[in-house]
Amino acid sequence: MNKEINEMINRKYIGRTQYISAIENFLSKKNTPHLHFHGIGGIGKSSLKRIVQQKLIERDEYICLHLDFEYKQYHSISKALVSLSGSVKKHYKFARFPSFNIAYAYYWKKVNPNLKIKEDFTLPFLEEGDLSANIYNIFEESPLIGIVPKTANFGFKALNKFKKWQEQSGFKDFKQLEELEAEEIEMLLVKLWAEDFNRIVKSKEVHSVLILDTLENIGNLNQGKFLVRNSFEWVEKLIQSLTQVSVISFGREQLEKEKKWGLIQFEVSAFDFEETCELLRGSYINNKKISEALFISTKGIPYYLDLAIKTYNQIGLARVPTSKDFEGNLEKVVERFVKYLNHEERAILEVLSVPKGWDKKLYDTLFLKEDDLIKTRANFIEGCNFVTYNKDLSQYTMHSLMREYLLKNLKKNSERYALIVEKVYNYNKAILLTIDYSTHPDYLKYILEETFYHAKNWLVPKTLFQISIKYAHF
């Protein structure tokens, strides 16, 4: 069980009883279409989400679908739907999305019209056994019945499968996809994915919960070339197209009234003084003056309270903490936390604040010549509540509040900052030189975004322009 969930349970959901009750009621009665939690950064929304996920794991009658729009990879409709397909297949190994896969094949071809297709090329994200798994078979010649090609190795068995799938699908004539633009097909993917998913849910007699996190970032969805102009439109369409589904969402803003979907909303609030004291007692901080100083400086916001408690423990290793150690504002809370880290820990966090996210390969690249730092990764980074690991993407991200503070201070040392930026840029550039564009189009877009983000800080305009021209069609 997640460390943070354990901490929440041990604290008896201090200051969160009403939210936990709402979640439990939501899951038990299944009669609330949409439950939304909103509040400022660091208020504890991520902790509530992890509790929801754990409660869903404990209930066999649910399929949990999860999209966190903090991750740029999910800012592509097709990538988001592929990720949801993977979540379903974790529950049901043999779950299939035939209509979605066929339409995705057409979408992929529209987005990548100039790419040469190899004979043994496999369509990205589609598992072996799916109708559209071999894109060469699909696009070698013009499709006949919708998408069925004139290839001998396609096989009579696959043809029968296609006919059966076509009979079940709400979209009867896949040949129409040839006449649609990429963004039109992409919007259609939402409907076809929902139809495939509804068939799975009906056959398994289960209910599903769709978790949407960092909802405020969904406004960035309209930046991509093939994304719908109304960034909220596709999420609304997905929810409206799904049957037997409930939605739990998290974000910084309250949702607009016209986007209610039978909505119940809660503003997640900070702890009051009594709740703060109860939390601190659970961490063996009983001094009233220290508790008062901590409450004033953190304003009862869980993120800052966690940092302050860690600072208290660090100070306690050397001497007895006093109330003066915890005076100041929110920025001072973070400053103190960083100050009392050891040199290696501070260096790790500063370096990792530069990329928007990192995996093991990037981490090892950044600390290639610093073996001692690499060894501390497992017992330090993974123990930080402000660092989150996404299993689907195998990627770590840092809480935006901590990242903003570290970057602000790191940039004061322009030479060191430039060296780290250069490392991250060279890492992404190396991927650009070796990545198979045809099999990883969405990953390519993500790497391009990261490359440009770091390149603009130190590349000369001419070089940046040359890169822009080279990859403009993506």
Tab-separated table of C-alpha atoms in Angstrom:
chain	number	residue	atom	x	y	z
A	1	MET	CA	0.000	0.000	0.000
A	2	ASN	CA	1.246	3.483	-0.848
A	3	LYS	CA	3.215	5.150	1.945
A	4	GLU	CA	1.103	8.301	1.749
A	5	ILE	CA	-2.123	6.274	2.000
A	6	ASN	CA	-0.757	4.571	5.128
A	7	GLU	CA	0.024	7.959	6.626
A	8	MET	CA	-3.504	9.174	5.872
A	9	ILE	CA	-5.008	6.075	7.490
A	10	ASN	CA	-2.806	6.432	10.563
A	11	ARG	CA	-3.905	10.053	10.881
A	12	LYS	CA	-7.560	8.885	10.824
A	13	TYR	CA	-8.269	11.187	7.888
A	14	ILE	CA	-7.674	14.281	9.985
A	15	GLY	CA	-9.730	17.153	8.630
A	16	ARG	CA	-10.926	15.021	5.738
A	17	THR	CA	-13.858	13.092	7.215
A	18	GLN	CA	-16.521	14.738	5.058
A	19	TYR	CA	-14.541	14.087	1.862
A	20	ILE	CA	-13.906	10.454	2.730
A	21	SER	CA	-17.582	9.972	3.580
A	22	ALA	CA	-18.562	11.493	0.234
A	23	ILE	CA	-16.185	9.119	-1.586
A	24	GLU	CA	-17.462	6.048	0.266
A	25	ASN	CA	-21.071	7.066	-0.381
A	26	PHE	CA	-20.216	7.689	-4.021
A	27	LEU	CA	-18.752	4.193	-4.419
A	28	SER	CA	-21.408	2.329	-2.453
A	29	LYS	CA	-24.548	3.856	-3.965
A	30	LYS	CA	-23.322	4.429	-7.552
A	31	ASN	CA	-25.983	7.094	-8.012
A	32	THR	CA	-23.753	10.178	-8.291
A	33	PRO	CA	-22.556	10.669	-11.879
A	34	HIS	CA	-19.751	13.096	-11.000
A	35	LEU	CA	-17.869	13.981	-7.830
A	36	HIS	CA	-15.387	16.888	-8.080
A	37	PHE	CA	-12.790	18.059	-5.541
A	38	HIS	CA	-11.129	21.424	-6.070
A	39	GLY	CA	-8.678	23.559	-4.144
A	40	ILE	CA	-5.330	25.343	-4.242
A	41	GLY	CA	-2.065	23.527	-4.900
A	42	GLY	CA	-0.824	21.504	-1.944
A	43	ILE	CA	-4.218	21.324	-0.245
A	44	GLY	CA	-4.318	17.498	-0.347
A	45	LYS	CA	-6.188	16.569	-3.533
A	46	SER	CA	-3.554	14.027	-4.581
A	47	SER	CA	-3.848	12.259	-1.222
A	48	LEU	CA	-7.615	12.007	-1.682
A	49	LYS	CA	-7.106	10.595	-5.167
A	50	ARG	CA	-4.773	7.889	-3.874
A	51	ILE	CA	-7.356	6.932	-1.264
A	52	VAL	CA	-9.980	6.633	-4.020
A	53	GLN	CA	-7.651	4.417	-6.053
A	54	GLN	CA	-6.963	2.169	-3.070
A	55	LYS	CA	-10.664	1.806	-2.275
A	56	LEU	CA	-11.345	0.872	-5.912
A	57	ILE	CA	-8.620	-1.792	-5.796
A	58	GLU	CA	-10.454	-3.321	-2.846
A	59	ARG	CA	-13.738	-3.522	-4.824
A	60	ASP	CA	-13.951	-6.194	-7.533
A	61	GLU	CA	-17.130	-4.728	-9.019
A	62	TYR	CA	-15.273	-1.676	-10.350
A	63	ILE	CA	-12.953	-0.936	-13.261
A	64	CYS	CA	-10.789	2.093	-12.503
A	65	LEU	CA	-9.852	4.378	-15.397
A	66	HIS	CA	-7.378	7.160	-14.687
A	67	LEU	CA	-6.089	10.173	-16.638
A	68	ASP	CA	-3.801	12.739	-15.041
A	69	PHE	CA	-3.464	15.787	-17.257
A	70	GLU	CA	-0.308	16.832	-15.447
A	71	TYR	CA	1.434	14.563	-17.965
A	72	LYS	CA	1.895	16.054	-21.434
A	73	GLN	CA	1.550	12.619	-23.028
A	74	TYR	CA	-2.128	12.638	-22.113
A	75	HIS	CA	-2.688	15.940	-23.879
A	76	SER	CA	-3.269	13.885	-27.008
A	77	ILE	CA	-6.766	12.428	-27.316
A	78	SER	CA	-5.504	9.288	-29.030
A	79	LYS	CA	-2.751	8.767	-26.441
A	80	ALA	CA	-5.227	9.256	-23.593
A	81	LEU	CA	-7.607	6.671	-25.077
A	82	VAL	CA	-4.780	4.198	-25.668
A	83	SER	CA	-3.810	4.607	-22.015
A	84	LEU	CA	-7.393	3.932	-20.920
A	85	SER	CA	-7.387	0.784	-23.076
A	86	GLY	CA	-4.306	-0.389	-21.202
A	87	SER	CA	-6.043	0.206	-17.867
A	88	VAL	CA	-8.975	-1.964	-18.922
A	89	LYS	CA	-6.651	-4.748	-20.075
A	90	LYS	CA	-5.043	-4.816	-16.647
A	91	HIS	CA	-8.458	-5.913	-15.354
A	92	TYR	CA	-9.381	-8.152	-18.292
A	93	LYS	CA	-6.495	-9.547	-20.287
A	94	PHE	CA	-8.604	-10.442	-23.315
A	95	ALA	CA	-10.534	-7.163	-23.515
A	96	ARG	CA	-10.556	-5.811	-27.063
A	97	PHE	CA	-11.282	-2.432	-28.665
A	98	PRO	CA	-11.823	-3.418	-32.319
A	99	SER	CA	-13.747	-0.363	-33.534
A	100	PHE	CA	-11.316	2.009	-31.839
A	101	ASN	CA	-8.302	0.132	-33.218
A	102	ILE	CA	-9.560	0.263	-36.793
A	103	ALA	CA	-10.329	3.983	-36.605
A	104	TYR	CA	-7.007	4.619	-34.871
A	105	ALA	CA	-5.215	2.962	-37.770
A	106	TYR	CA	-6.852	5.413	-40.174
A	107	TYR	CA	-6.083	8.328	-37.835
A	108	TRP	CA	-2.448	7.269	-37.567
A	109	LYS	CA	-2.147	7.126	-41.352
A	110	LYS	CA	-3.688	10.612	-41.723
A	111	VAL	CA	-1.306	12.086	-39.143
A	112	ASN	CA	1.733	10.397	-40.705
A	113	PRO	CA	1.066	10.502	-44.487
A	114	ASN	CA	4.725	10.782	-45.509
A	115	LEU	CA	6.185	7.978	-43.433
A	116	LYS	CA	7.369	4.862	-45.219
A	117	ILE	CA	5.774	1.719	-43.845
A	118	LYS	CA	7.903	-1.379	-43.446
A	119	GLU	CA	6.591	-4.817	-44.331
A	120	ASP	CA	6.945	-6.051	-40.770
A	121	PHE	CA	5.755	-2.835	-39.143
A	122	THR	CA	3.335	-3.180	-36.223
A	123	LEU	CA	0.871	-0.424	-35.462
A	124	PRO	CA	1.898	1.323	-32.230
A	125	PHE	CA	-0.010	0.506	-29.042
A	126	LEU	CA	-2.014	-2.358	-30.615
A	127	GLU	CA	-1.408	-5.821	-29.251
A	128	GLU	CA	-0.840	-8.887	-31.389
A	129	GLY	CA	-4.146	-10.481	-32.311
A	130	ASP	CA	-6.056	-7.269	-32.938
A	131	LEU	CA	-7.541	-6.846	-36.394
A	132	SER	CA	-5.490	-3.766	-37.149
A	133	ALA	CA	-2.234	-4.906	-35.569
A	134	ASN	CA	-0.346	-5.140	-38.877
A	135	ILE	CA	-0.473	-1.777	-40.563
A	136	TYR	CA	1.230	-3.087	-43.704
A	137	ASN	CA	-1.685	-5.423	-44.287
A	138	ILE	CA	-4.081	-2.532	-43.805
A	139	PHE	CA	-2.464	0.112	-45.977
A	140	GLU	CA	-0.553	-1.865	-48.624
A	141	GLU	CA	-3.512	-1.404	-50.962
A	142	SER	CA	-6.760	0.504	-50.823
A	143	PRO	CA	-9.209	-1.081	-48.377
A	144	LEU	CA	-12.137	-3.069	-49.718
A	145	ILE	CA	-14.880	-3.610	-47.157
A	146	GLY	CA	-14.129	-0.610	-44.998
A	147	ILE	CA	-10.619	-1.592	-43.991
A	148	VAL	CA	-10.202	-5.198	-45.169
A	149	PRO	CA	-7.193	-5.238	-47.556
A	150	LYS	CA	-6.383	-7.342	-50.625
A	151	THR	CA	-3.710	-9.394	-48.944
A	152	ALA	CA	-3.526	-13.159	-48.876
A	153	ASN	CA	-1.953	-13.300	-45.440
A	154	PHE	CA	-4.838	-11.365	-43.910
A	155	GLY	CA	-6.644	-14.702	-43.698
A	156	PHE	CA	-10.224	-15.940	-43.800
A	157	LYS	CA	-10.402	-16.146	-40.007
A	158	ALA	CA	-9.481	-12.461	-39.638
A	159	LEU	CA	-12.063	-11.544	-42.290
A	160	ASN	CA	-14.783	-13.315	-40.309
A	161	LYS	CA	-13.624	-11.501	-37.178
A	162	PHE	CA	-13.868	-8.192	-38.958
A	163	LYS	CA	-17.414	-8.886	-40.167
A	164	LYS	CA	-18.445	-9.876	-36.653
A	165	TRP	CA	-16.891	-6.717	-35.180
A	166	GLN	CA	-18.492	-4.581	-37.856
A	167	GLU	CA	-21.929	-6.026	-37.013
A	168	GLN	CA	-21.401	-5.190	-33.330
A	169	SER	CA	-20.065	-1.702	-33.930
A	170	GLY	CA	-22.217	1.403	-33.968
A	171	PHE	CA	-20.053	2.740	-36.787
A	172	LYS	CA	-20.959	0.542	-39.745
A	173	ASP	CA	-18.952	1.919	-42.659
A	174	PHE	CA	-15.284	2.327	-41.775
A	175	LYS	CA	-14.534	3.233	-45.377
A	176	GLN	CA	-15.986	6.682	-44.617
A	177	LEU	CA	-12.902	7.345	-42.508
A	178	GLU	CA	-10.843	7.778	-45.667
A	179	GLU	CA	-12.787	10.951	-46.424
A	180	LEU	CA	-12.397	12.523	-42.960
A	181	GLU	CA	-9.647	14.837	-41.750
A	182	ALA	CA	-7.359	13.714	-38.931
A	183	GLU	CA	-9.004	15.867	-36.269
A	184	GLU	CA	-12.448	14.597	-37.327
A	185	ILE	CA	-11.276	11.001	-36.962
A	186	GLU	CA	-9.686	11.826	-33.628
A	187	MET	CA	-12.991	13.109	-32.281
A	188	LEU	CA	-14.687	9.990	-33.638
A	189	LEU	CA	-12.157	7.864	-31.722
A	190	VAL	CA	-13.838	8.995	-28.496
A	191	LYS	CA	-17.232	7.630	-29.583
A	192	LEU	CA	-15.819	4.336	-30.893
A	193	TRP	CA	-13.678	3.773	-27.806
A	194	ALA	CA	-16.733	4.333	-25.598
A	195	GLU	CA	-18.801	1.838	-27.636
A	196	ASP	CA	-16.096	-0.811	-27.324
A	197	PHE	CA	-15.760	-0.146	-23.603
A	198	ASN	CA	-19.522	-0.265	-23.030
A	199	ARG	CA	-19.627	-3.751	-24.559
A	200	ILE	CA	-16.880	-4.897	-22.193
A	201	VAL	CA	-18.638	-3.449	-19.133
A	202	LYS	CA	-21.933	-5.034	-20.147
A	203	SER	CA	-20.376	-8.460	-20.697
A	204	LYS	CA	-18.540	-8.364	-17.364
A	205	GLU	CA	-21.471	-6.855	-15.429
A	206	VAL	CA	-19.275	-4.298	-13.676
A	207	HIS	CA	-19.317	-0.557	-13.008
A	208	SER	CA	-16.507	1.823	-13.921
A	209	VAL	CA	-15.042	4.934	-12.334
A	210	LEU	CA	-13.166	7.467	-14.441
A	211	ILE	CA	-10.663	9.516	-12.418
A	212	LEU	CA	-9.621	12.820	-13.999
A	213	ASP	CA	-6.781	14.655	-12.272
A	214	THR	CA	-5.126	18.083	-12.701
A	215	LEU	CA	-8.230	19.133	-14.582
A	216	GLU	CA	-7.020	22.728	-14.854
A	217	ASN	CA	-4.385	21.581	-17.372
A	218	ILE	CA	-6.989	20.317	-19.781
A	219	GLY	CA	-7.157	23.844	-21.170
A	220	ASN	CA	-3.805	23.152	-22.830
A	221	LEU	CA	-5.266	20.388	-24.959
A	222	ASN	CA	-5.984	22.720	-27.864
A	223	GLN	CA	-2.294	23.460	-28.477
A	224	GLY	CA	-1.678	20.403	-30.654
A	225	LYS	CA	-2.138	20.366	-34.409
A	226	PHE	CA	-4.761	17.643	-34.484
A	227	LEU	CA	-6.566	18.381	-31.229
A	228	VAL	CA	-10.110	19.695	-30.983
A	229	ARG	CA	-10.470	23.447	-30.542
A	230	ASN	CA	-12.791	23.110	-27.558
A	231	SER	CA	-10.418	21.313	-25.218
A	232	PHE	CA	-13.146	20.179	-22.838
A	233	GLU	CA	-15.345	18.870	-25.621
A	234	TRP	CA	-13.798	15.426	-25.993
A	235	VAL	CA	-13.854	14.718	-22.240
A	236	GLU	CA	-17.519	15.704	-22.112
A	237	LYS	CA	-18.245	13.498	-25.111
A	238	LEU	CA	-16.438	10.538	-23.536
A	239	ILE	CA	-18.396	10.851	-20.289
A	240	GLN	CA	-21.695	11.240	-22.125
A	241	SER	CA	-20.948	8.197	-24.321
A	242	LEU	CA	-20.077	5.836	-21.479
A	243	THR	CA	-22.715	3.755	-19.707
A	244	GLN	CA	-22.332	2.432	-16.164
A	245	VAL	CA	-19.606	4.980	-15.378
A	246	SER	CA	-19.112	7.523	-12.613
A	247	VAL	CA	-16.549	10.305	-12.607
A	248	ILE	CA	-14.302	11.578	-9.822
A	249	SER	CA	-12.230	14.604	-10.766
A	250	PHE	CA	-9.637	16.806	-9.110
A	251	GLY	CA	-8.489	20.306	-10.020
A	252	ARG	CA	-7.704	23.766	-8.754
A	253	GLU	CA	-10.878	25.351	-10.047
A	254	GLN	CA	-14.567	24.829	-9.408
A	255	LEU	CA	-16.321	23.421	-12.476
A	256	GLU	CA	-18.725	25.596	-14.404
A	257	LYS	CA	-22.405	25.004	-13.703
A	258	GLU	CA	-23.214	24.087	-17.302
A	259	LYS	CA	-20.658	21.252	-17.132
A	260	LYS	CA	-22.246	19.551	-14.152
A	261	TRP	CA	-23.093	16.010	-15.378
A	262	GLY	CA	-25.089	15.576	-12.147
A	263	LEU	CA	-22.212	17.165	-10.310
A	264	ILE	CA	-21.465	17.300	-6.590
A	265	GLN	CA	-18.497	19.539	-5.741
A	266	PHE	CA	-16.324	19.943	-2.660
A	267	GLU	CA	-13.753	22.639	-2.039
A	268	VAL	CA	-10.886	20.982	-0.198
A	269	SER	CA	-9.933	23.270	2.664
A	270	ALA	CA	-6.848	23.689	4.827
A	271	PHE	CA	-6.680	22.273	8.354
A	272	ASP	CA	-7.912	24.445	11.201
A	273	PHE	CA	-5.738	24.856	14.297
A	274	GLU	CA	-7.171	21.869	16.179
A	275	GLU	CA	-6.765	19.607	13.151
A	276	THR	CA	-3.196	20.860	12.683
A	277	CYS	CA	-2.389	20.083	16.320
A	278	GLU	CA	-3.870	16.599	15.960
A	279	LEU	CA	-1.720	16.030	12.880
A	280	LEU	CA	1.399	17.283	14.640
A	281	ARG	CA	0.751	15.094	17.695
A	282	GLY	CA	0.706	12.120	15.326
A	283	SER	CA	4.256	13.128	14.396
A	284	TYR	CA	5.251	13.537	18.081
A	285	ILE	CA	5.216	17.345	17.973
A	286	ASN	CA	3.460	18.326	21.194
A	287	ASN	CA	4.942	21.734	22.029
A	288	LYS	CA	2.107	24.284	21.889
A	289	LYS	CA	4.272	27.239	20.814
A	290	ILE	CA	5.859	25.217	18.013
A	291	SER	CA	2.405	24.030	16.927
A	292	GLU	CA	1.156	27.615	16.830
A	293	ALA	CA	4.187	28.754	14.805
A	294	LEU	CA	3.746	25.854	12.370
A	295	PHE	CA	0.057	26.587	11.902
A	296	ILE	CA	0.680	30.280	11.223
A	297	SER	CA	3.556	29.714	8.784
A	298	THR	CA	1.897	26.844	6.859
A	299	LYS	CA	-1.669	28.226	7.045
A	300	GLY	CA	-2.763	24.646	7.738
A	301	ILE	CA	-2.036	23.580	4.127
A	302	PRO	CA	-1.077	19.862	4.131
A	303	TYR	CA	1.770	20.168	1.587
A	304	TYR	CA	3.559	22.787	3.683
A	305	LEU	CA	2.770	20.983	6.938
A	306	ASP	CA	4.462	17.841	5.586
A	307	LEU	CA	7.570	19.866	4.713
A	308	ALA	CA	7.548	21.551	8.115
A	309	ILE	CA	7.296	18.205	9.918
A	310	LYS	CA	10.251	16.878	7.911
A	311	THR	CA	12.193	20.042	8.802
A	312	TYR	CA	11.338	19.565	12.485
A	313	ASN	CA	12.754	16.037	12.322
A	314	GLN	CA	15.908	17.203	10.537
A	315	ILE	CA	16.546	19.940	13.107
A	316	GLY	CA	15.879	17.403	15.857
A	317	LEU	CA	18.839	15.337	14.724
A	318	ALA	CA	21.175	18.136	15.829
A	319	ARG	CA	19.312	19.991	18.604
A	320	VAL	CA	15.945	20.638	20.202
A	321	PRO	CA	13.700	22.627	17.810
A	322	THR	CA	12.117	25.885	18.999
A	323	SER	CA	9.145	27.920	17.800
A	324	LYS	CA	11.493	30.466	16.184
A	325	ASP	CA	12.621	27.733	13.783
A	326	PHE	CA	9.182	27.782	12.179
A	327	GLU	CA	8.296	31.445	11.884
A	328	GLY	CA	7.659	33.063	8.500
A	329	ASN	CA	5.484	32.571	5.414
A	330	LEU	CA	4.865	29.706	2.991
A	331	GLU	CA	8.026	30.390	0.979
A	332	LYS	CA	10.030	30.321	4.186
A	333	VAL	CA	8.620	26.859	4.952
A	334	VAL	CA	10.007	25.517	1.675
A	335	GLU	CA	13.270	27.430	2.097
A	336	ARG	CA	13.819	25.873	5.532
A	337	PHE	CA	13.047	22.389	4.239
A	338	VAL	CA	15.651	22.713	1.475
A	339	LYS	CA	18.161	24.330	3.858
A	340	TYR	CA	18.136	21.355	6.220
A	341	LEU	CA	18.594	18.749	3.507
A	342	ASN	CA	22.095	17.361	3.167
A	343	HIS	CA	24.227	18.439	0.222
A	344	GLU	CA	23.519	15.346	-1.891
A	345	GLU	CA	19.753	15.508	-1.388
A	346	ARG	CA	19.634	19.195	-2.227
A	347	ALA	CA	21.726	18.653	-5.366
A	348	ILE	CA	19.454	15.838	-6.548
A	349	LEU	CA	16.293	17.920	-6.178
A	350	GLU	CA	17.794	20.944	-7.904
A	351	VAL	CA	18.876	18.886	-10.907
A	352	LEU	CA	15.530	17.081	-11.148
A	353	SER	CA	13.609	20.355	-11.057
A	354	VAL	CA	14.885	21.160	-14.568
A	355	PRO	CA	13.077	18.473	-16.621
A	356	LYS	CA	9.297	18.391	-16.419
A	357	GLY	CA	9.549	14.683	-15.643
A	358	TRP	CA	12.178	11.964	-15.627
A	359	ASP	CA	12.615	8.224	-15.919
A	360	LYS	CA	15.521	6.049	-14.757
A	361	LYS	CA	17.505	6.569	-17.968
A	362	LEU	CA	17.353	10.351	-17.742
A	363	TYR	CA	18.192	10.222	-14.033
A	364	ASP	CA	21.253	8.076	-14.685
A	365	THR	CA	22.288	10.412	-17.520
A	366	LEU	CA	22.037	13.485	-15.314
A	367	PHE	CA	24.133	11.871	-12.576
A	368	LEU	CA	26.432	9.789	-14.773
A	369	LYS	CA	29.626	10.883	-13.030
A	370	GLU	CA	28.172	11.029	-9.552
A	371	ASP	CA	27.725	7.441	-8.410
A	372	ASP	CA	27.071	8.346	-4.777
A	373	LEU	CA	24.115	10.499	-5.775
A	374	ILE	CA	22.657	7.679	-7.871
A	375	LYS	CA	22.794	5.327	-4.906
A	376	THR	CA	20.681	7.690	-2.791
A	377	ARG	CA	17.848	7.777	-5.356
A	378	ALA	CA	15.871	4.801	-4.053
A	379	ASN	CA	15.775	5.805	-0.386
A	380	PHE	CA	15.443	9.557	-0.881
A	381	ILE	CA	13.490	10.416	-4.042
A	382	GLU	CA	10.883	7.695	-3.547
A	383	GLY	CA	10.425	8.831	0.048
A	384	CYS	CA	9.484	12.382	-0.942
A	385	ASN	CA	5.751	13.078	-0.796
A	386	PHE	CA	6.188	15.792	-3.416
A	387	VAL	CA	7.532	13.307	-5.991
A	388	THR	CA	4.969	11.191	-7.845
A	389	TYR	CA	5.576	8.072	-9.930
A	390	ASN	CA	3.348	7.249	-12.895
A	391	LYS	CA	3.445	3.481	-13.482
A	392	ASP	CA	1.863	3.687	-16.940
A	393	LEU	CA	4.547	6.077	-18.188
A	394	SER	CA	7.372	4.839	-15.908
A	395	GLN	CA	7.992	8.481	-15.126
A	396	TYR	CA	8.542	10.618	-12.041
A	397	THR	CA	7.276	14.187	-11.640
A	398	MET	CA	7.866	16.764	-8.935
A	399	HIS	CA	5.089	18.763	-7.272
A	400	SER	CA	4.799	22.075	-9.086
A	401	LEU	CA	5.206	24.124	-5.886
A	402	MET	CA	8.516	22.470	-5.023
A	403	ARG	CA	9.728	22.549	-8.624
A	404	GLU	CA	8.974	26.278	-8.977
A	405	TYR	CA	10.919	27.085	-5.811
A	406	LEU	CA	13.951	24.975	-6.753
A	407	LEU	CA	14.067	26.343	-10.304
A	408	LYS	CA	13.821	29.919	-9.066
A	409	ASN	CA	16.873	29.418	-6.871
A	410	LEU	CA	18.792	27.281	-9.334
A	411	LYS	CA	18.544	29.973	-12.029
A	412	LYS	CA	20.457	32.347	-9.744
A	413	ASN	CA	23.486	30.208	-10.612
A	414	SER	CA	23.163	30.676	-14.365
A	415	GLU	CA	26.249	28.602	-15.206
A	416	ARG	CA	25.098	25.533	-13.276
A	417	TYR	CA	21.554	25.890	-14.586
A	418	ALA	CA	22.846	26.078	-18.184
A	419	LEU	CA	24.901	22.891	-17.698
A	420	ILE	CA	21.874	20.952	-16.448
A	421	VAL	CA	19.657	22.310	-19.237
A	422	GLU	CA	22.288	21.268	-21.768
A	423	LYS	CA	22.348	17.722	-20.348
A	424	VAL	CA	18.579	17.422	-20.579
A	425	TYR	CA	18.562	18.876	-24.087
A	426	ASN	CA	21.307	16.511	-25.308
A	427	TYR	CA	19.455	13.555	-23.800
A	428	ASN	CA	16.250	14.442	-25.665
A	429	LYS	CA	18.179	15.271	-28.838
A	430	ALA	CA	19.779	11.797	-28.767
A	431	ILE	CA	16.307	10.275	-28.579
A	432	LEU	CA	15.223	12.368	-31.578
A	433	LEU	CA	18.128	10.952	-33.586
A	434	THR	CA	17.336	7.328	-32.760
A	435	ILE	CA	13.564	7.148	-32.233
A	436	ASP	CA	11.477	5.287	-34.806
A	437	TYR	CA	9.038	8.049	-35.727
A	438	SER	CA	6.631	5.622	-37.356
A	439	THR	CA	6.124	3.453	-34.285
A	440	HIS	CA	6.190	6.149	-31.595
A	441	PRO	CA	4.424	9.271	-32.961
A	442	ASP	CA	2.972	10.386	-29.626
A	443	TYR	CA	6.234	9.813	-27.760
A	444	LEU	CA	8.005	11.799	-30.467
A	445	LYS	CA	5.683	14.760	-29.892
A	446	TYR	CA	6.406	14.614	-26.164
A	447	ILE	CA	10.191	14.527	-26.736
A	448	LEU	CA	9.918	17.404	-29.205
A	449	GLU	CA	8.079	19.509	-26.620
A	450	GLU	CA	10.733	18.757	-24.023
A	451	THR	CA	13.559	19.439	-26.491
A	452	PHE	CA	12.184	22.829	-27.525
A	453	TYR	CA	11.422	23.728	-23.914
A	454	HIS	CA	15.088	23.337	-22.966
A	455	ALA	CA	16.617	24.339	-26.311
A	456	LYS	CA	15.072	27.817	-26.243
A	457	ASN	CA	17.067	28.610	-23.101
A	458	TRP	CA	20.491	28.318	-24.695
A	459	LEU	CA	20.410	27.397	-28.407
A	460	VAL	CA	21.125	30.119	-30.951
A	461	PRO	CA	17.990	31.122	-32.924
A	462	LYS	CA	19.358	29.698	-36.192
A	463	THR	CA	19.814	26.205	-34.726
A	464	LEU	CA	16.386	26.315	-33.117
A	465	PHE	CA	14.859	27.333	-36.446
A	466	GLN	CA	16.572	24.414	-38.224
A	467	ILE	CA	15.125	21.944	-35.704
A	468	SER	CA	11.682	23.533	-36.119
A	469	ILE	CA	11.795	23.050	-39.898
A	470	LYS	CA	13.013	19.449	-39.635
A	471	TYR	CA	10.170	18.322	-37.392
A	472	ALA	CA	7.441	20.750	-38.507
A	473	HIS	CA	5.202	18.004	-39.905
A	474	PHE	CA	4.870	16.467	-36.432
